[in-house]
Coordinates of C-alpha atoms in Angstrom, one line a residue:
M638 CA 0.0 0.0 0.0
R639 CA 1.4 3.4 -1.0
F640 CA 0.2 6.7 0.2
S641 CA 1.8 10.0 -0.7
L642 CA 1.0 13.6 0.3
S643 CA 2.0 16.3 -2.1
D644 CA 3.2 18.8 0.5
K645 CA 4.8 18.3 3.9
K646 CA 3.3 21.6 5.1
E647 CA -0.2 20.1 4.4
R648 CA 0.7 17.1 6.6
D649 CA 1.8 19.3 9.5
S650 CA -0.9 21.9 9.2
L651 CA -2.8 21.1 12.4
N652 CA -2.8 23.8 15.1
T653 CA -2.9 23.1 18.8
Q654 CA -6.7 22.7 18.9
G655 CA -6.5 19.8 16.4
K656 CA -8.0 21.9 13.6
Y657 CA -6.5 22.9 10.2
L658 CA -4.7 26.1 9.9
R659 CA -5.7 25.9 6.2
E660 CA -8.8 24.2 4.7
E661 CA -7.2 23.6 1.4
P662 CA -7.3 20.0 0.0
M663 CA -4.2 17.8 -0.1
K664 CA -3.3 16.1 -3.4
V665 CA -2.8 12.3 -2.9
N666 CA -2.1 9.1 -4.9
Y667 CA -3.4 6.1 -2.9
I668 CA -3.5 2.4 -3.7
F669 CA -6.0 0.5 -1.5
P670 CA -5.2 -3.0 -0.2
N671 CA -7.7 -4.5 -2.7
G672 CA -5.9 -2.8 -5.7
D673 CA -8.3 0.1 -6.1
R674 CA -6.5 3.5 -6.9
Y675 CA -7.4 7.1 -6.0
E676 CA -5.7 10.1 -7.3
G677 CA -7.1 13.5 -6.3
E678 CA -8.0 15.8 -3.4
C679 CA -8.4 14.8 0.3
F680 CA -9.0 16.5 3.6
R681 CA -7.7 15.5 7.0
S682 CA -10.2 15.8 9.8
A683 CA -9.4 17.2 13.3
S684 CA -9.0 13.6 14.4
G685 CA -6.4 12.9 11.7
V686 CA -8.6 10.8 9.4
I687 CA -8.0 11.4 5.7
T688 CA -11.1 11.3 3.5
R689 CA -11.7 12.0 -0.2
G690 CA -13.1 15.5 -0.8
G691 CA -12.9 17.9 -3.7
S692 CA -12.2 16.4 -7.1
G693 CA -10.5 13.1 -7.9
K694 CA -10.4 9.9 -9.9
H695 CA -11.1 6.4 -8.4
T696 CA -10.3 3.3 -10.4
S697 CA -11.4 0.0 -9.0
A698 CA -9.4 -3.2 -9.4
K699 CA -12.3 -4.4 -11.6
G700 CA -12.1 -1.5 -14.0
V701 CA -14.9 0.8 -12.8
I702 CA -13.7 4.4 -13.0
Y703 CA -15.3 7.4 -11.3
T704 CA -14.0 10.9 -12.1
G705 CA -15.6 13.8 -10.3
E706 CA -16.5 15.4 -7.1
W707 CA -16.2 13.9 -3.6
H708 CA -17.6 14.9 -0.2
E709 CA -16.8 13.0 3.0
D710 CA -15.3 10.0 1.1
K711 CA -18.4 9.6 -1.1
M712 CA -19.2 10.4 -4.8
H713 CA -21.1 13.6 -4.3
G714 CA -21.6 16.4 -6.9
R715 CA -21.0 16.1 -10.6
G716 CA -19.1 13.2 -12.0
T717 CA -18.8 10.3 -14.5
L718 CA -18.9 6.6 -13.7
Q719 CA -17.7 4.2 -16.4
H720 CA -18.2 0.5 -16.2
P721 CA -16.1 -2.2 -18.0
S722 CA -19.4 -3.3 -19.7
G723 CA -19.6 0.0 -21.6
A724 CA -22.3 1.4 -19.3
L725 CA -21.7 5.1 -18.5
Y726 CA -23.4 7.6 -16.1
E727 CA -22.7 11.3 -16.4
G728 CA -24.4 13.6 -14.0
E729 CA -25.1 14.3 -10.4
F730 CA -24.3 12.1 -7.4
K731 CA -25.3 12.2 -3.8
D732 CA -24.0 9.8 -1.1
N733 CA -22.5 7.4 -3.7
M734 CA -25.7 7.2 -5.7
Y735 CA -27.1 8.6 -9.0
H736 CA -29.1 11.5 -7.7
G737 CA -30.3 14.6 -9.6
K738 CA -30.0 15.2 -13.3
G739 CA -27.9 12.8 -15.4
T740 CA -27.5 10.6 -18.4
Y741 CA -27.1 6.8 -18.2
T742 CA -25.9 5.1 -21.4
F743 CA -26.6 1.3 -21.4
P744 CA -24.0 -1.1 -22.8
D745 CA -26.3 -1.6 -25.9
G746 CA -26.1 2.1 -26.7
S747 CA -29.6 3.0 -25.5
M748 CA -29.7 5.9 -23.0
Y749 CA -31.9 7.6 -20.4
T750 CA -31.5 11.4 -19.8
G751 CA -33.4 12.9 -16.9
H752 CA -33.8 12.7 -13.2
F753 CA -32.5 10.1 -10.8
H754 CA -33.4 9.5 -7.1
K755 CA -31.2 7.2 -5.1
N756 CA -30.0 5.2 -8.2
K757 CA -33.5 5.0 -9.7
L758 CA -35.0 6.7 -12.8
E759 CA -37.4 9.1 -11.2
G760 CA -39.4 11.9 -12.8
E761 CA -39.4 13.6 -16.1
G762 CA -37.0 12.0 -18.6
A763 CA -36.2 10.8 -22.1
F764 CA -35.2 7.3 -23.2
T765 CA -33.5 6.8 -26.6
D766 CA -33.7 3.2 -27.7
T767 CA -31.2 1.4 -29.9
Q768 CA -33.2 2.3 -33.0
G769 CA -32.8 6.0 -32.3
L770 CA -36.5 6.5 -31.2
V771 CA -36.8 9.0 -28.3
W772 CA -39.5 8.3 -25.7
T773 CA -40.4 11.0 -23.1
G774 CA -42.5 11.1 -20.0
E775 CA -42.5 10.2 -16.3
F776 CA -40.2 7.5 -15.1
H777 CA -40.6 5.7 -11.8
G778 CA -37.9 3.1 -11.3
K779 CA -38.5 0.4 -13.9
A780 CA -42.0 1.7 -14.7
A781 CA -42.7 4.3 -17.3
L782 CA -46.4 4.3 -18.2
G783 CA -47.7 6.6 -20.9
L784 CA -44.5 7.4 -22.6
K785 CA -44.8 9.5 -25.8
M786 CA -42.5 9.0 -28.9
Q787 CA -41.0 12.3 -29.7
H788 CA -38.7 11.7 -32.7
S789 CA -36.0 9.6 -34.2
T790 CA -32.3 10.5 -33.8
K791 CA -31.4 8.4 -36.9

């Protein structure tokens, strides 16, 4: 396991009350015991725990890549999550979940653009199928009753 901080001053920036003198992120390159890698910004808490925060890239040993914003060691904010299968999510995250506006591209090339709530399609959105037909309407998890065909992208 390797862990490197980019600046010794950052490592030694705690004052006598156990708080940061600066609240700027540290740049790190970290390899987890399971082979996952993280390169990006981190913060050290008053207790000395280092957590991902700011922007960074996490690559799992299985090839899943997240590039984007972190908050308290979770994917949180805008980001991109790429899967080895070819699936891709680009959009907003909250607490390690798709949450907010985003686009999910399925391995077969079809895609959903719209709202997500705790990893589920939720609310107004558009689904483009593999034929290029665009279907719009309200999505609720796996259900999407009453969708309307808008147009073809091909």
